[in-house]
Amino acid sequence: MWVQLRCGLEPKALAALAVVLVAAAVFAATHFWSARPEGVRAPDPVSEAGHAPAPRAGTDPVVDGAGVPEPSPGPPPPAGGTAGQIVVDVSGKVRRPGIHRLPSGARVTDALRAAGGVRPGVDLDGLNRARVLVDGEQILVGAPPGTVAPGGTDGGGAGPTAPGGTTGPVSLNSATAEQLETLPGVGPVLAQHIVDYRTQHGGFRSVDELREVTGIGDRRFADLQPLVRP
């Protein structure tokens, strides 16, 4: 009424003006609301593992190829001994004779050290201290030449067949080249082949390995088998 009286507007013109003002107000409010600043959320960090597709439930990643294969089981434990160990019997002229446990791959010198070392004055010239030990063997230290413990190694050198009798089988692991030459059919060249083989392979673990030495055939092996031991 005040605007109508003040401006002299007709009712129709006043209604049109009101509609225009309302529309302008709505447009201004809409424009202001759409132009307001909005916060933007930072993206979540994605690790390299996040890019790999997760295997489906109930599937085998090895069969489907959708995941990393399971690690293969480790190598089987070495033959003889337990959990990578061997047991040897060190006898004779040592400070602590008896049964000793050593790691696989140990040598005669390790067994002597485990037994407290040899006693003073013991001759070890005939004992191959670099030989690799096998589980269950016996090392006889300081015995007279030719004395052999069953399944073991003598400490005074192997005593092969001597004039007038047999003193015991020759040890393929401890005999010198000269002692090997006393065997039938073994000359300097073949004796050196035997020494080279045990050096390259860490010793003989059985008499059957003698077949693999260059120059030893079936016939010669049959002659040597009862006269030698590992």
Tab-separated table of C-alpha atoms in Angstrom:
chain	number	residue	atom	x	y	z
A	1	MET	CA	0.000	0.000	0.000
A	2	TRP	CA	2.833	2.385	0.828
A	3	VAL	CA	4.575	1.669	-2.499
A	4	GLN	CA	1.316	1.997	-4.367
A	5	LEU	CA	0.539	5.321	-2.688
A	6	ARG	CA	4.131	6.563	-2.914
A	7	CYS	CA	4.816	5.604	-6.535
A	8	GLY	CA	1.313	5.733	-7.858
A	9	LEU	CA	1.449	2.208	-9.278
A	10	GLU	CA	-1.485	0.197	-10.292
A	11	PRO	CA	-2.081	-3.130	-8.520
A	12	LYS	CA	-1.156	-5.121	-11.640
A	13	ALA	CA	2.114	-3.278	-12.078
A	14	LEU	CA	2.879	-3.699	-8.389
A	15	ALA	CA	2.301	-7.481	-8.624
A	16	ALA	CA	4.577	-7.732	-11.668
A	17	LEU	CA	7.286	-5.792	-9.875
A	18	ALA	CA	7.001	-8.153	-6.879
A	19	VAL	CA	7.369	-11.207	-9.132
A	20	VAL	CA	10.484	-9.714	-10.747
A	21	LEU	CA	12.032	-8.941	-7.369
A	22	VAL	CA	11.335	-12.467	-6.079
A	23	ALA	CA	12.836	-14.034	-9.236
A	24	ALA	CA	15.922	-11.852	-8.937
A	25	ALA	CA	16.336	-12.858	-5.298
A	26	VAL	CA	16.055	-16.557	-6.145
A	27	PHE	CA	18.564	-16.214	-9.010
A	28	ALA	CA	21.031	-14.377	-6.776
A	29	ALA	CA	20.718	-16.961	-4.007
A	30	THR	CA	21.227	-19.844	-6.488
A	31	HIS	CA	24.266	-18.173	-8.055
A	32	PHE	CA	25.794	-17.467	-4.651
A	33	TRP	CA	25.239	-21.066	-3.464
A	34	SER	CA	26.809	-22.653	-6.577
A	35	ALA	CA	29.840	-20.344	-6.445
A	36	ARG	CA	30.711	-21.061	-2.853
A	37	PRO	CA	34.166	-22.772	-2.246
A	38	GLU	CA	34.052	-26.508	-1.489
A	39	GLY	CA	36.676	-28.601	0.306
A	40	VAL	CA	38.440	-31.282	-1.725
A	41	ARG	CA	39.417	-34.559	-0.021
A	42	ALA	CA	42.967	-35.675	-0.565
A	43	PRO	CA	43.303	-39.081	-2.276
A	44	ASP	CA	44.217	-42.051	-0.081
A	45	PRO	CA	47.817	-43.289	-0.459
A	46	VAL	CA	47.993	-46.420	-2.572
A	47	SER	CA	50.835	-48.888	-2.008
A	48	GLU	CA	52.322	-51.061	-4.717
A	49	ALA	CA	50.655	-54.047	-3.147
A	50	GLY	CA	47.300	-52.337	-3.609
A	51	HIS	CA	47.581	-52.639	-7.386
A	52	ALA	CA	47.865	-56.415	-7.256
A	53	PRO	CA	44.516	-58.134	-7.564
A	54	ALA	CA	43.508	-60.005	-4.483
A	55	PRO	CA	43.005	-63.761	-5.021
A	56	ARG	CA	39.428	-64.929	-4.963
A	57	ALA	CA	38.285	-66.823	-1.922
A	58	GLY	CA	38.500	-70.561	-2.260
A	59	THR	CA	41.013	-70.504	-5.145
A	60	ASP	CA	44.522	-71.867	-5.174
A	61	PRO	CA	46.995	-69.100	-6.128
A	62	VAL	CA	49.384	-71.657	-7.545
A	63	VAL	CA	46.783	-73.275	-9.815
A	64	ASP	CA	44.961	-70.116	-10.928
A	65	GLY	CA	48.092	-67.989	-11.292
A	66	ALA	CA	46.325	-65.118	-9.484
A	67	GLY	CA	48.847	-64.810	-6.664
A	68	VAL	CA	52.388	-65.506	-5.631
A	69	PRO	CA	53.301	-69.226	-5.642
A	70	GLU	CA	53.959	-70.794	-2.317
A	71	PRO	CA	57.663	-71.337	-1.548
A	72	SER	CA	58.939	-74.785	-2.344
A	73	PRO	CA	60.061	-76.936	0.564
A	74	GLY	CA	63.747	-76.842	1.403
A	75	PRO	CA	66.204	-79.581	0.512
A	76	PRO	CA	65.921	-82.823	2.445
A	77	PRO	CA	68.256	-83.277	5.417
A	78	PRO	CA	71.590	-84.890	4.566
A	79	ALA	CA	71.843	-88.636	4.759
A	80	GLY	CA	73.164	-89.786	8.097
A	81	GLY	CA	73.150	-87.786	11.277
A	82	THR	CA	70.335	-85.666	12.622
A	83	ALA	CA	69.485	-82.091	11.701
A	84	GLY	CA	72.688	-81.584	9.733
A	85	GLN	CA	74.904	-83.368	12.254
A	86	ILE	CA	77.064	-86.477	12.159
A	87	VAL	CA	78.216	-88.702	15.013
A	88	VAL	CA	81.776	-90.013	15.096
A	89	ASP	CA	83.805	-92.045	17.566
A	90	VAL	CA	87.269	-90.667	18.271
A	91	SER	CA	89.448	-93.258	20.007
A	92	GLY	CA	93.096	-93.675	20.868
A	93	LYS	CA	95.575	-91.089	22.032
A	94	VAL	CA	93.338	-88.043	22.382
A	95	ARG	CA	92.469	-86.086	25.501
A	96	ARG	CA	88.714	-86.741	25.402
A	97	PRO	CA	88.033	-89.987	23.526
A	98	GLY	CA	84.445	-90.972	22.903
A	99	ILE	CA	81.385	-90.049	20.868
A	100	HIS	CA	81.293	-86.554	19.407
A	101	ARG	CA	78.636	-84.746	17.377
A	102	LEU	CA	79.877	-82.549	14.550
A	103	PRO	CA	78.186	-80.572	11.763
A	104	SER	CA	77.845	-82.266	8.397
A	105	GLY	CA	80.879	-81.638	6.238
A	106	ALA	CA	83.269	-81.648	9.201
A	107	ARG	CA	86.759	-83.034	8.658
A	108	VAL	CA	89.096	-85.230	10.664
A	109	THR	CA	90.848	-82.185	12.123
A	110	ASP	CA	87.484	-80.985	13.506
A	111	ALA	CA	86.964	-84.347	15.206
A	112	LEU	CA	90.418	-84.158	16.781
A	113	ARG	CA	89.660	-80.675	18.047
A	114	ALA	CA	86.342	-81.846	19.510
A	115	ALA	CA	88.214	-84.616	21.311
A	116	GLY	CA	90.499	-82.090	22.993
A	117	GLY	CA	93.400	-82.590	20.630
A	118	VAL	CA	95.976	-85.367	20.441
A	119	ARG	CA	98.336	-86.173	23.245
A	120	PRO	CA	101.946	-84.978	23.079
A	121	GLY	CA	104.263	-87.068	20.954
A	122	VAL	CA	101.575	-88.735	18.798
A	123	ASP	CA	102.593	-89.186	15.163
A	124	LEU	CA	99.858	-88.047	12.753
A	125	ASP	CA	101.786	-88.434	9.506
A	126	GLY	CA	99.580	-91.304	8.324
A	127	LEU	CA	96.287	-89.587	9.220
A	128	ASN	CA	94.572	-87.495	6.560
A	129	ARG	CA	93.293	-84.643	8.684
A	130	ALA	CA	91.656	-82.920	5.696
A	131	ARG	CA	89.334	-85.840	4.929
A	132	VAL	CA	85.567	-85.234	5.129
A	133	LEU	CA	83.915	-87.348	7.824
A	134	VAL	CA	80.874	-89.561	7.354
A	135	ASP	CA	78.263	-90.379	9.945
A	136	GLY	CA	79.014	-93.362	12.193
A	137	GLU	CA	82.722	-93.761	11.506
A	138	GLN	CA	85.510	-94.265	14.040
A	139	ILE	CA	88.822	-92.456	14.063
A	140	LEU	CA	91.646	-94.325	15.783
A	141	VAL	CA	94.475	-91.977	16.703
A	142	GLY	CA	98.028	-93.071	17.468
A	143	ALA	CA	97.573	-96.780	16.733
A	144	PRO	CA	100.490	-98.726	15.269
A	145	PRO	CA	100.587	-98.841	11.451
A	146	GLY	CA	98.191	-101.433	10.116
A	147	THR	CA	95.851	-101.371	13.112
A	148	VAL	CA	92.384	-100.625	11.822
A	149	ALA	CA	89.262	-100.151	13.889
A	150	PRO	CA	86.130	-101.735	12.375
A	151	GLY	CA	84.550	-99.139	10.104
A	152	GLY	CA	87.067	-96.528	11.164
A	153	THR	CA	90.316	-94.847	10.269
A	154	ASP	CA	93.635	-95.803	11.736
A	155	GLY	CA	95.875	-93.122	13.132
A	156	GLY	CA	99.233	-94.418	12.016
A	157	GLY	CA	98.669	-94.889	8.300
A	158	ALA	CA	96.947	-97.646	6.367
A	159	GLY	CA	98.742	-100.937	6.414
A	160	PRO	CA	98.209	-102.667	3.084
A	161	THR	CA	99.277	-106.178	2.262
A	162	ALA	CA	102.813	-106.621	3.500
A	163	PRO	CA	105.300	-109.400	2.782
A	164	GLY	CA	104.372	-112.402	4.864
A	165	GLY	CA	100.759	-111.515	5.630
A	166	THR	CA	97.847	-109.082	5.517
A	167	THR	CA	97.699	-106.282	8.073
A	168	GLY	CA	94.266	-105.004	7.072
A	169	PRO	CA	92.412	-103.304	4.202
A	170	VAL	CA	93.869	-100.126	2.757
A	171	SER	CA	91.986	-96.925	3.566
A	172	LEU	CA	91.145	-95.097	0.351
A	173	ASN	CA	90.774	-91.869	2.338
A	174	SER	CA	94.024	-91.919	4.301
A	175	ALA	CA	96.504	-94.078	2.383
A	176	THR	CA	99.334	-92.347	0.567
A	177	ALA	CA	100.048	-92.900	-3.113
A	178	GLU	CA	102.942	-95.205	-2.186
A	179	GLN	CA	100.664	-97.327	0.007
A	180	LEU	CA	98.073	-97.556	-2.758
A	181	GLU	CA	100.752	-98.821	-5.133
A	182	THR	CA	101.093	-101.965	-3.010
A	183	LEU	CA	97.628	-103.048	-4.143
A	184	PRO	CA	97.495	-105.521	-7.022
A	185	GLY	CA	97.315	-103.832	-10.420
A	186	VAL	CA	97.813	-100.321	-8.997
A	187	GLY	CA	100.796	-98.396	-10.324
A	188	PRO	CA	101.947	-94.811	-9.764
A	189	VAL	CA	99.525	-93.394	-12.349
A	190	LEU	CA	96.452	-95.189	-11.009
A	191	ALA	CA	97.430	-94.431	-7.426
A	192	GLN	CA	97.580	-90.741	-8.315
A	193	HIS	CA	94.132	-90.994	-9.948
A	194	ILE	CA	92.734	-92.373	-6.685
A	195	VAL	CA	94.349	-89.564	-4.674
A	196	ASP	CA	93.035	-86.948	-7.126
A	197	TYR	CA	89.507	-88.370	-6.947
A	198	ARG	CA	89.311	-88.231	-3.140
A	199	THR	CA	90.708	-84.673	-3.174
A	200	GLN	CA	88.117	-83.481	-5.686
A	201	HIS	CA	85.153	-85.249	-4.047
A	202	GLY	CA	86.043	-84.831	-0.374
A	203	GLY	CA	86.943	-88.479	0.153
A	204	PHE	CA	85.394	-91.883	-0.526
A	205	ARG	CA	82.090	-92.621	1.192
A	206	SER	CA	81.971	-96.205	-0.036
A	207	VAL	CA	84.213	-98.666	-1.825
A	208	ASP	CA	81.802	-98.612	-4.789
A	209	GLU	CA	82.969	-95.091	-5.627
A	210	LEU	CA	86.259	-96.666	-6.709
A	211	ARG	CA	84.490	-97.593	-9.973
A	212	GLU	CA	84.366	-93.906	-10.868
A	213	VAL	CA	88.146	-93.497	-10.763
A	214	THR	CA	89.755	-93.275	-14.171
A	215	GLY	CA	91.532	-96.521	-15.056
A	216	ILE	CA	89.510	-98.877	-12.826
A	217	GLY	CA	87.229	-101.262	-14.681
A	218	ASP	CA	84.989	-104.030	-13.423
A	219	ARG	CA	87.742	-106.633	-13.336
A	220	ARG	CA	90.229	-104.476	-11.459
A	221	PHE	CA	87.497	-103.326	-9.075
A	222	ALA	CA	86.682	-106.963	-8.272
A	223	ASP	CA	90.354	-107.521	-7.384
A	224	LEU	CA	90.601	-104.406	-5.218
A	225	GLN	CA	87.218	-104.533	-3.433
A	226	PRO	CA	88.208	-106.984	-0.644
A	227	LEU	CA	91.500	-105.181	-0.066
A	228	VAL	CA	90.274	-101.621	0.463
A	229	ARG	CA	87.845	-99.662	2.599
A	230	PRO	CA	86.626	-96.005	2.664
